[in-house]
Amino acid sequence: MDYQWYPGHMTKARRMMQENIGLVDLVIELCDARIPLSSRNPDIDALAQNKARILLMTKADMADPARTALFQRYFEEKGFMVIPIDARTRKANEKIRAYVEKACAAKRERDRRRGIIGRPLRAMVVGIPNVGKSTFINSFAGKASAKTGNKPGVTRGKQWIRLNKNLELLDTPGILWPRFEDRQVGVRLALTGAIRQELLEEQELSLELLDYLQKEYPALVTGKYAPAEGDAQWELPMDNAALLSRIAQARNLLRTGGEPDYQRAAKMVLDDFRNGKTGRITLETPPAGGNDRE
């Protein structure tokens, strides 16, 4: 299945962001730490040219910490100020505020020379659907300022949020780009919930996930689903459909007559990954050649 999703409101959102980019001093981009490359909209780099940039790697509490460190260094070498965060907490807020001031230091100095004192900095918050923008804004602001939801497409219009006398945020809708040239980008976006659930074929998608986990995180698979440690029937790798069948049987997800209920098992596997119950997993690694889309 070719995973694509670009509803009409995203075209309007992109146009709105283009119209408002001149009003801001800084772009705060959020990417998903589980798919740091695939969750970065390439249109944002073009949109944010000549603006100070901060990259927040959200959901870092669910990502592989070793790979998160590699990606942080990778993006820092590209010139970003990078902070891995769990957007539901406020642990990184002071560091983010310090980075905002650092990123906009030259702007502050220009304002001072012109006699402009006390003008608040303005930051546009951007990212793909369901990456945690509204959750981050509410945590950063210390109040419920933006609408949140555990599904893509909750934020549909722009919203200015004044945090304090020194900083204002422009919350923007999550937008993808018109077509994913690399099929695996679409798969990763689907796995992490950036594409509307109604468009997905869960059994096929769960097999994509199991294929990757068997190669990269086999111990997490057996630790989560194998009924007993060292069970010879759970020696990996195995056929992905056979593994899904074993998971269904181990969790007693059966149809009448004892046949595995593949649909329920697939949904469970996907939900366990998306909720971080399988373990801390990252679905890609930094490219060796420096190309974000490799």
mmCIF file of C-alpha atoms in Angstrom:
data_model
loop_
_atom_site.group_PDB
_atom_site.id
_atom_site.type_symbol
_atom_site.label_atom_id
_atom_site.label_comp_id
_atom_site.label_asym_id
_atom_site.label_seq_id
_atom_site.Cartn_x
_atom_site.Cartn_y
_atom_site.Cartn_z
ATOM 1 C CA MET A 1 0.000 0.000 0.000
ATOM 2 C CA ASP A 2 1.209 3.506 -0.879
ATOM 3 C CA TYR A 3 0.654 5.743 2.172
ATOM 4 C CA GLN A 4 -0.213 9.314 1.137
ATOM 5 C CA TRP A 5 -2.334 12.019 2.813
ATOM 6 C CA TYR A 6 -2.654 15.663 1.772
ATOM 7 C CA PRO A 7 -6.170 17.024 2.419
ATOM 8 C CA GLY A 8 -7.230 20.431 1.149
ATOM 9 C CA HIS A 9 -6.812 22.240 4.452
ATOM 10 C CA MET A 10 -3.049 21.609 4.302
ATOM 11 C CA THR A 11 -2.769 23.704 1.130
ATOM 12 C CA LYS A 12 -4.543 26.547 2.923
ATOM 13 C CA ALA A 13 -2.343 26.085 5.992
ATOM 14 C CA ARG A 14 0.835 26.251 3.946
ATOM 15 C CA ARG A 15 -0.353 29.460 2.282
ATOM 16 C CA MET A 16 -1.186 30.942 5.678
ATOM 17 C CA MET A 17 2.294 30.118 6.967
ATOM 18 C CA GLN A 18 3.874 31.770 3.922
ATOM 19 C CA GLU A 19 1.800 34.891 4.533
ATOM 20 C CA ASN A 20 2.811 35.108 8.198
ATOM 21 C CA ILE A 21 6.497 34.107 8.110
ATOM 22 C CA GLY A 22 7.496 37.753 7.746
ATOM 23 C CA LEU A 23 5.888 38.548 11.116
ATOM 24 C CA VAL A 24 8.115 36.210 13.131
ATOM 25 C CA ASP A 25 11.729 36.289 14.295
ATOM 26 C CA LEU A 26 12.148 32.590 14.882
ATOM 27 C CA VAL A 27 10.857 29.224 13.668
ATOM 28 C CA ILE A 28 10.452 26.444 16.249
ATOM 29 C CA GLU A 29 10.109 23.186 14.347
ATOM 30 C CA LEU A 30 8.973 19.960 15.978
ATOM 31 C CA CYS A 31 9.921 16.539 14.655
ATOM 32 C CA ASP A 32 9.133 13.094 16.046
ATOM 33 C CA ALA A 33 12.245 11.619 17.714
ATOM 34 C CA ARG A 34 11.147 8.142 16.567
ATOM 35 C CA ILE A 35 11.382 9.257 12.905
ATOM 36 C CA PRO A 36 13.446 12.470 12.945
ATOM 37 C CA LEU A 37 14.047 12.553 9.191
ATOM 38 C CA SER A 38 10.682 11.337 7.925
ATOM 39 C CA SER A 39 8.791 13.721 10.227
ATOM 40 C CA ARG A 40 10.494 16.853 8.885
ATOM 41 C CA ASN A 41 8.457 18.543 6.159
ATOM 42 C CA PRO A 42 10.977 19.599 3.458
ATOM 43 C CA ASP A 43 8.810 22.631 2.655
ATOM 44 C CA ILE A 44 9.634 24.138 6.068
ATOM 45 C CA ASP A 45 13.312 24.626 5.206
ATOM 46 C CA ALA A 46 12.310 26.736 2.217
ATOM 47 C CA LEU A 47 9.659 28.573 4.228
ATOM 48 C CA ALA A 48 12.033 29.410 7.104
ATOM 49 C CA GLN A 49 14.989 30.676 5.090
ATOM 50 C CA ASN A 50 16.843 33.508 6.868
ATOM 51 C CA LYS A 51 14.999 32.851 10.144
ATOM 52 C CA ALA A 52 16.544 31.676 13.395
ATOM 53 C CA ARG A 53 15.777 27.976 13.887
ATOM 54 C CA ILE A 54 15.217 25.660 16.854
ATOM 55 C CA LEU A 55 14.429 21.969 16.352
ATOM 56 C CA LEU A 56 12.568 20.141 19.119
ATOM 57 C CA MET A 57 12.673 16.337 18.936
ATOM 58 C CA THR A 58 9.359 15.411 20.561
ATOM 59 C CA LYS A 59 8.372 12.054 22.064
ATOM 60 C CA ALA A 60 12.019 11.486 22.967
ATOM 61 C CA ASP A 61 10.816 9.474 25.966
ATOM 62 C CA MET A 62 9.580 6.805 23.511
ATOM 63 C CA ALA A 63 12.586 6.896 21.157
ATOM 64 C CA ASP A 64 15.834 4.936 21.310
ATOM 65 C CA PRO A 65 18.092 7.211 23.421
ATOM 66 C CA ALA A 66 21.294 6.166 21.621
ATOM 67 C CA ARG A 67 19.804 7.048 18.239
ATOM 68 C CA THR A 68 18.343 10.281 19.612
ATOM 69 C CA ALA A 69 21.868 11.343 20.620
ATOM 70 C CA LEU A 70 23.116 10.526 17.110
ATOM 71 C CA PHE A 71 20.331 12.555 15.510
ATOM 72 C CA GLN A 72 20.902 15.477 17.865
ATOM 73 C CA ARG A 73 24.537 15.646 16.793
ATOM 74 C CA TYR A 74 23.526 15.196 13.140
ATOM 75 C CA PHE A 75 21.122 18.150 13.199
ATOM 76 C CA GLU A 76 23.469 20.328 15.253
ATOM 77 C CA GLU A 77 26.119 19.824 12.587
ATOM 78 C CA LYS A 78 23.560 21.186 10.121
ATOM 79 C CA GLY A 79 23.266 24.380 12.179
ATOM 80 C CA PHE A 80 20.142 23.717 14.257
ATOM 81 C CA MET A 81 19.743 24.321 17.950
ATOM 82 C CA VAL A 82 18.342 20.918 18.977
ATOM 83 C CA ILE A 83 16.523 19.812 22.138
ATOM 84 C CA PRO A 84 15.003 16.332 22.639
ATOM 85 C CA ILE A 85 11.838 16.699 24.726
ATOM 86 C CA ASP A 86 8.778 15.006 26.132
ATOM 87 C CA ALA A 87 6.243 17.706 25.240
ATOM 88 C CA ARG A 88 3.908 16.626 28.061
ATOM 89 C CA THR A 89 6.392 17.785 30.699
ATOM 90 C CA ARG A 90 8.004 21.140 31.422
ATOM 91 C CA LYS A 91 11.521 19.821 32.066
ATOM 92 C CA ALA A 92 13.069 21.415 28.960
ATOM 93 C CA ASN A 93 11.234 24.739 29.126
ATOM 94 C CA GLU A 94 14.061 26.769 30.651
ATOM 95 C CA LYS A 95 16.517 25.421 28.086
ATOM 96 C CA ILE A 96 14.081 26.228 25.275
ATOM 97 C CA ARG A 97 13.678 29.811 26.562
ATOM 98 C CA ALA A 98 17.462 30.177 26.724
ATOM 99 C CA TYR A 99 17.769 28.884 23.154
ATOM 100 C CA VAL A 100 15.086 31.335 21.979
ATOM 101 C CA GLU A 101 17.068 34.230 23.449
ATOM 102 C CA LYS A 102 20.318 32.914 21.991
ATOM 103 C CA ALA A 103 18.784 32.387 18.546
ATOM 104 C CA CYS A 104 17.355 35.910 18.536
ATOM 105 C CA ALA A 105 20.303 37.721 20.157
ATOM 106 C CA ALA A 106 21.209 39.500 16.913
ATOM 107 C CA LYS A 107 17.583 40.584 16.480
ATOM 108 C CA ARG A 108 17.498 41.954 20.029
ATOM 109 C CA GLU A 109 20.701 43.915 19.357
ATOM 110 C CA ARG A 110 19.320 45.406 16.117
ATOM 111 C CA ASP A 111 16.169 46.480 17.941
ATOM 112 C CA ARG A 112 18.243 48.061 20.704
ATOM 113 C CA ARG A 113 20.278 50.088 18.207
ATOM 114 C CA ARG A 114 17.056 51.336 16.653
ATOM 115 C CA GLY A 115 15.679 52.340 20.019
ATOM 116 C CA ILE A 116 13.067 49.561 20.034
ATOM 117 C CA ILE A 117 12.813 48.388 23.631
ATOM 118 C CA GLY A 118 10.427 45.779 25.023
ATOM 119 C CA ARG A 119 9.184 44.388 21.735
ATOM 120 C CA PRO A 120 8.311 40.678 22.277
ATOM 121 C CA LEU A 121 9.974 38.052 20.154
ATOM 122 C CA ARG A 122 7.619 36.165 17.864
ATOM 123 C CA ALA A 123 8.069 32.494 17.023
ATOM 124 C CA MET A 124 6.172 30.324 14.543
ATOM 125 C CA VAL A 125 5.653 26.751 15.774
ATOM 126 C CA VAL A 126 5.608 24.292 12.865
ATOM 127 C CA GLY A 127 5.574 20.547 12.280
ATOM 128 C CA ILE A 128 3.694 17.639 10.766
ATOM 129 C CA PRO A 129 0.320 16.407 12.117
ATOM 130 C CA ASN A 130 0.276 14.722 15.531
ATOM 131 C CA VAL A 131 3.888 15.632 16.340
ATOM 132 C CA GLY A 132 2.871 17.359 19.576
ATOM 133 C CA LYS A 133 2.814 21.067 18.703
ATOM 134 C CA SER A 134 -0.253 21.954 20.771
ATOM 135 C CA THR A 135 0.912 19.786 23.682
ATOM 136 C CA PHE A 136 4.266 21.570 23.623
ATOM 137 C CA ILE A 137 2.657 25.019 23.492
ATOM 138 C CA ASN A 138 0.373 24.254 26.429
ATOM 139 C CA SER A 139 3.293 22.933 28.469
ATOM 140 C CA PHE A 140 5.522 25.853 27.495
ATOM 141 C CA ALA A 141 2.801 28.383 28.281
ATOM 142 C CA GLY A 142 1.822 26.643 31.523
ATOM 143 C CA LYS A 143 -1.855 26.722 30.535
ATOM 144 C CA ALA A 144 -4.284 25.217 28.028
ATOM 145 C CA SER A 145 -3.781 27.649 25.162
ATOM 146 C CA ALA A 146 -3.938 25.299 22.182
ATOM 147 C CA LYS A 147 -6.348 22.499 21.309
ATOM 148 C CA THR A 148 -4.815 19.014 21.568
ATOM 149 C CA GLY A 149 -5.771 15.510 20.467
ATOM 150 C CA ASN A 150 -4.141 12.127 19.894
ATOM 151 C CA LYS A 151 -4.860 12.201 16.185
ATOM 152 C CA PRO A 152 -3.677 14.280 13.223
ATOM 153 C CA GLY A 153 -5.513 17.369 12.038
ATOM 154 C CA VAL A 154 -6.782 18.820 15.347
ATOM 155 C CA THR A 155 -5.335 22.304 14.738
ATOM 156 C CA ARG A 156 -6.821 23.779 11.546
ATOM 157 C CA GLY A 157 -6.110 27.544 11.793
ATOM 158 C CA LYS A 158 -3.474 29.892 13.123
ATOM 159 C CA GLN A 159 -3.528 31.128 16.706
ATOM 160 C CA TRP A 160 -1.333 33.748 18.389
ATOM 161 C CA ILE A 161 -0.468 32.870 21.982
ATOM 162 C CA ARG A 162 1.234 35.405 24.252
ATOM 163 C CA LEU A 163 3.415 33.562 26.745
ATOM 164 C CA ASN A 164 4.711 36.654 28.513
ATOM 165 C CA LYS A 165 5.863 40.178 27.705
ATOM 166 C CA ASN A 166 8.944 38.795 25.955
ATOM 167 C CA LEU A 167 7.585 36.024 23.714
ATOM 168 C CA GLU A 168 4.590 35.291 21.485
ATOM 169 C CA LEU A 169 3.966 32.027 19.649
ATOM 170 C CA LEU A 170 2.077 31.472 16.410
ATOM 171 C CA ASP A 171 0.520 27.993 16.512
ATOM 172 C CA THR A 172 0.039 26.572 13.020
ATOM 173 C CA PRO A 173 -1.749 23.491 11.647
ATOM 174 C CA GLY A 174 0.257 20.345 11.064
ATOM 175 C CA ILE A 175 1.080 19.991 7.393
ATOM 176 C CA LEU A 176 2.588 17.232 5.278
ATOM 177 C CA TRP A 177 3.835 17.668 1.726
ATOM 178 C CA PRO A 178 1.915 16.733 -1.432
ATOM 179 C CA ARG A 179 3.667 13.437 -2.166
ATOM 180 C CA PHE A 180 6.131 11.155 -0.371
ATOM 181 C CA GLU A 181 8.628 10.073 -3.011
ATOM 182 C CA ASP A 182 10.071 7.407 -0.693
ATOM 183 C CA ARG A 183 7.443 4.822 0.239
ATOM 184 C CA GLN A 184 9.165 4.159 3.568
ATOM 185 C CA VAL A 185 8.600 7.778 4.596
ATOM 186 C CA GLY A 186 4.867 7.192 4.205
ATOM 187 C CA VAL A 187 5.116 3.934 6.157
ATOM 188 C CA ARG A 188 6.939 5.628 9.052
ATOM 189 C CA LEU A 189 4.455 8.503 9.136
ATOM 190 C CA ALA A 190 1.591 6.008 9.196
ATOM 191 C CA LEU A 191 3.207 3.997 11.988
ATOM 192 C CA THR A 192 3.641 7.043 14.223
ATOM 193 C CA GLY A 193 0.119 8.395 13.690
ATOM 194 C CA ALA A 194 0.760 11.336 11.359
ATOM 195 C CA ILE A 195 -1.690 9.982 8.759
ATOM 196 C CA ARG A 196 -5.379 9.607 9.503
ATOM 197 C CA GLN A 197 -6.159 6.171 10.900
ATOM 198 C CA GLU A 198 -9.155 5.683 8.615
ATOM 199 C CA LEU A 199 -6.824 5.610 5.595
ATOM 200 C CA LEU A 200 -4.628 2.801 6.896
ATOM 201 C CA GLU A 201 -4.662 -0.957 6.382
ATOM 202 C CA GLU A 202 -3.639 -2.045 9.868
ATOM 203 C CA GLN A 203 -2.637 -5.645 9.142
ATOM 204 C CA GLU A 204 -0.278 -4.631 6.350
ATOM 205 C CA LEU A 205 1.121 -1.791 8.443
ATOM 206 C CA SER A 206 1.722 -4.064 11.432
ATOM 207 C CA LEU A 207 3.731 -6.423 9.205
ATOM 208 C CA GLU A 208 5.897 -3.478 8.118
ATOM 209 C CA LEU A 209 6.546 -2.692 11.784
ATOM 210 C CA LEU A 210 7.282 -6.297 12.734
ATOM 211 C CA ASP A 211 9.705 -6.605 9.825
ATOM 212 C CA TYR A 212 11.696 -3.628 11.108
ATOM 213 C CA LEU A 213 11.549 -4.660 14.757
ATOM 214 C CA GLN A 214 12.806 -8.153 13.989
ATOM 215 C CA LYS A 215 15.866 -6.661 12.302
ATOM 216 C CA GLU A 216 16.610 -3.831 14.722
ATOM 217 C CA TYR A 217 14.959 -4.626 18.078
ATOM 218 C CA PRO A 218 14.360 -8.408 18.273
ATOM 219 C CA ALA A 219 14.820 -8.520 22.060
ATOM 220 C CA LEU A 220 12.019 -6.003 22.524
ATOM 221 C CA VAL A 221 9.668 -8.153 20.416
ATOM 222 C CA THR A 222 10.283 -11.348 22.366
ATOM 223 C CA GLY A 223 10.406 -9.485 25.667
ATOM 224 C CA LYS A 224 6.990 -8.003 24.985
ATOM 225 C CA TYR A 225 5.127 -10.903 23.364
ATOM 226 C CA ALA A 226 6.882 -14.260 23.919
ATOM 227 C CA PRO A 227 5.089 -16.221 26.676
ATOM 228 C CA ALA A 228 8.377 -17.598 28.070
ATOM 229 C CA GLU A 229 12.025 -16.595 27.807
ATOM 230 C CA GLY A 230 14.047 -18.859 25.542
ATOM 231 C CA ASP A 231 11.005 -20.401 23.841
ATOM 232 C CA ALA A 232 12.415 -22.047 20.681
ATOM 233 C CA GLN A 233 9.194 -21.278 18.786
ATOM 234 C CA TRP A 234 9.992 -17.559 19.187
ATOM 235 C CA GLU A 235 13.462 -17.612 17.650
ATOM 236 C CA LEU A 236 13.758 -14.559 15.379
ATOM 237 C CA PRO A 237 13.783 -13.705 12.571
ATOM 238 C CA MET A 238 10.737 -15.471 11.192
ATOM 239 C CA ASP A 239 8.101 -14.729 8.577
ATOM 240 C CA ASN A 240 6.279 -11.556 9.604
ATOM 241 C CA ALA A 241 2.808 -13.061 9.168
ATOM 242 C CA ALA A 242 3.879 -16.080 11.237
ATOM 243 C CA LEU A 243 5.102 -13.729 13.967
ATOM 244 C CA LEU A 244 1.787 -11.851 13.974
ATOM 245 C CA SER A 245 0.024 -15.207 14.298
ATOM 246 C CA ARG A 246 2.207 -16.157 17.273
ATOM 247 C CA ILE A 247 1.460 -12.828 18.917
ATOM 248 C CA ALA A 248 -2.284 -13.356 18.455
ATOM 249 C CA GLN A 249 -2.044 -16.806 20.012
ATOM 250 C CA ALA A 250 0.157 -15.646 22.891
ATOM 251 C CA ARG A 251 -2.338 -12.886 23.739
ATOM 252 C CA ASN A 252 -5.390 -15.133 23.208
ATOM 253 C CA LEU A 253 -6.642 -12.975 20.345
ATOM 254 C CA LEU A 254 -8.544 -15.753 18.612
ATOM 255 C CA ARG A 255 -11.608 -16.138 16.458
ATOM 256 C CA THR A 256 -14.263 -18.807 16.928
ATOM 257 C CA GLY A 257 -12.565 -22.130 16.281
ATOM 258 C CA GLY A 258 -9.211 -20.964 17.632
ATOM 259 C CA GLU A 259 -7.972 -19.182 14.500
ATOM 260 C CA PRO A 260 -5.746 -16.120 15.139
ATOM 261 C CA ASP A 261 -7.578 -12.802 14.932
ATOM 262 C CA TYR A 262 -5.051 -10.971 12.782
ATOM 263 C CA GLN A 263 -6.927 -7.671 12.812
ATOM 264 C CA ARG A 264 -7.019 -7.421 16.605
ATOM 265 C CA ALA A 265 -3.405 -8.552 16.861
ATOM 266 C CA ALA A 266 -2.323 -5.970 14.278
ATOM 267 C CA LYS A 267 -4.116 -3.186 16.134
ATOM 268 C CA MET A 268 -2.501 -4.245 19.409
ATOM 269 C CA VAL A 269 0.997 -4.313 17.884
ATOM 270 C CA LEU A 270 0.524 -0.824 16.410
ATOM 271 C CA ASP A 271 -0.993 0.599 19.603
ATOM 272 C CA ASP A 272 1.796 -0.887 21.734
ATOM 273 C CA PHE A 273 4.401 0.811 19.545
ATOM 274 C CA ARG A 274 2.591 4.154 19.385
ATOM 275 C CA ASN A 275 2.077 4.226 23.147
ATOM 276 C CA GLY A 276 5.672 3.269 23.905
ATOM 277 C CA LYS A 277 4.683 -0.060 25.465
ATOM 278 C CA THR A 278 6.914 -2.144 23.208
ATOM 279 C CA GLY A 279 9.973 -0.210 24.297
ATOM 280 C CA ARG A 280 12.038 2.786 23.199
ATOM 281 C CA ILE A 281 12.220 2.482 19.418
ATOM 282 C CA THR A 282 13.481 4.681 16.591
ATOM 283 C CA LEU A 283 12.557 3.666 13.048
ATOM 284 C CA GLU A 284 15.501 5.221 11.181
ATOM 285 C CA THR A 285 19.158 6.207 11.556
ATOM 286 C CA PRO A 286 21.066 9.335 10.487
ATOM 287 C CA PRO A 287 22.231 9.060 6.859
ATOM 288 C CA ALA A 288 25.949 8.687 6.268
ATOM 289 C CA GLY A 289 25.952 11.000 3.274
ATOM 290 C CA GLY A 290 24.241 13.940 4.948
ATOM 291 C CA ASN A 291 21.096 13.823 2.798
ATOM 292 C CA ASP A 292 17.969 13.948 4.964
ATOM 293 C CA ARG A 293 15.965 11.828 2.514
ATOM 294 C CA GLU A 294 18.433 8.987 2.061
#
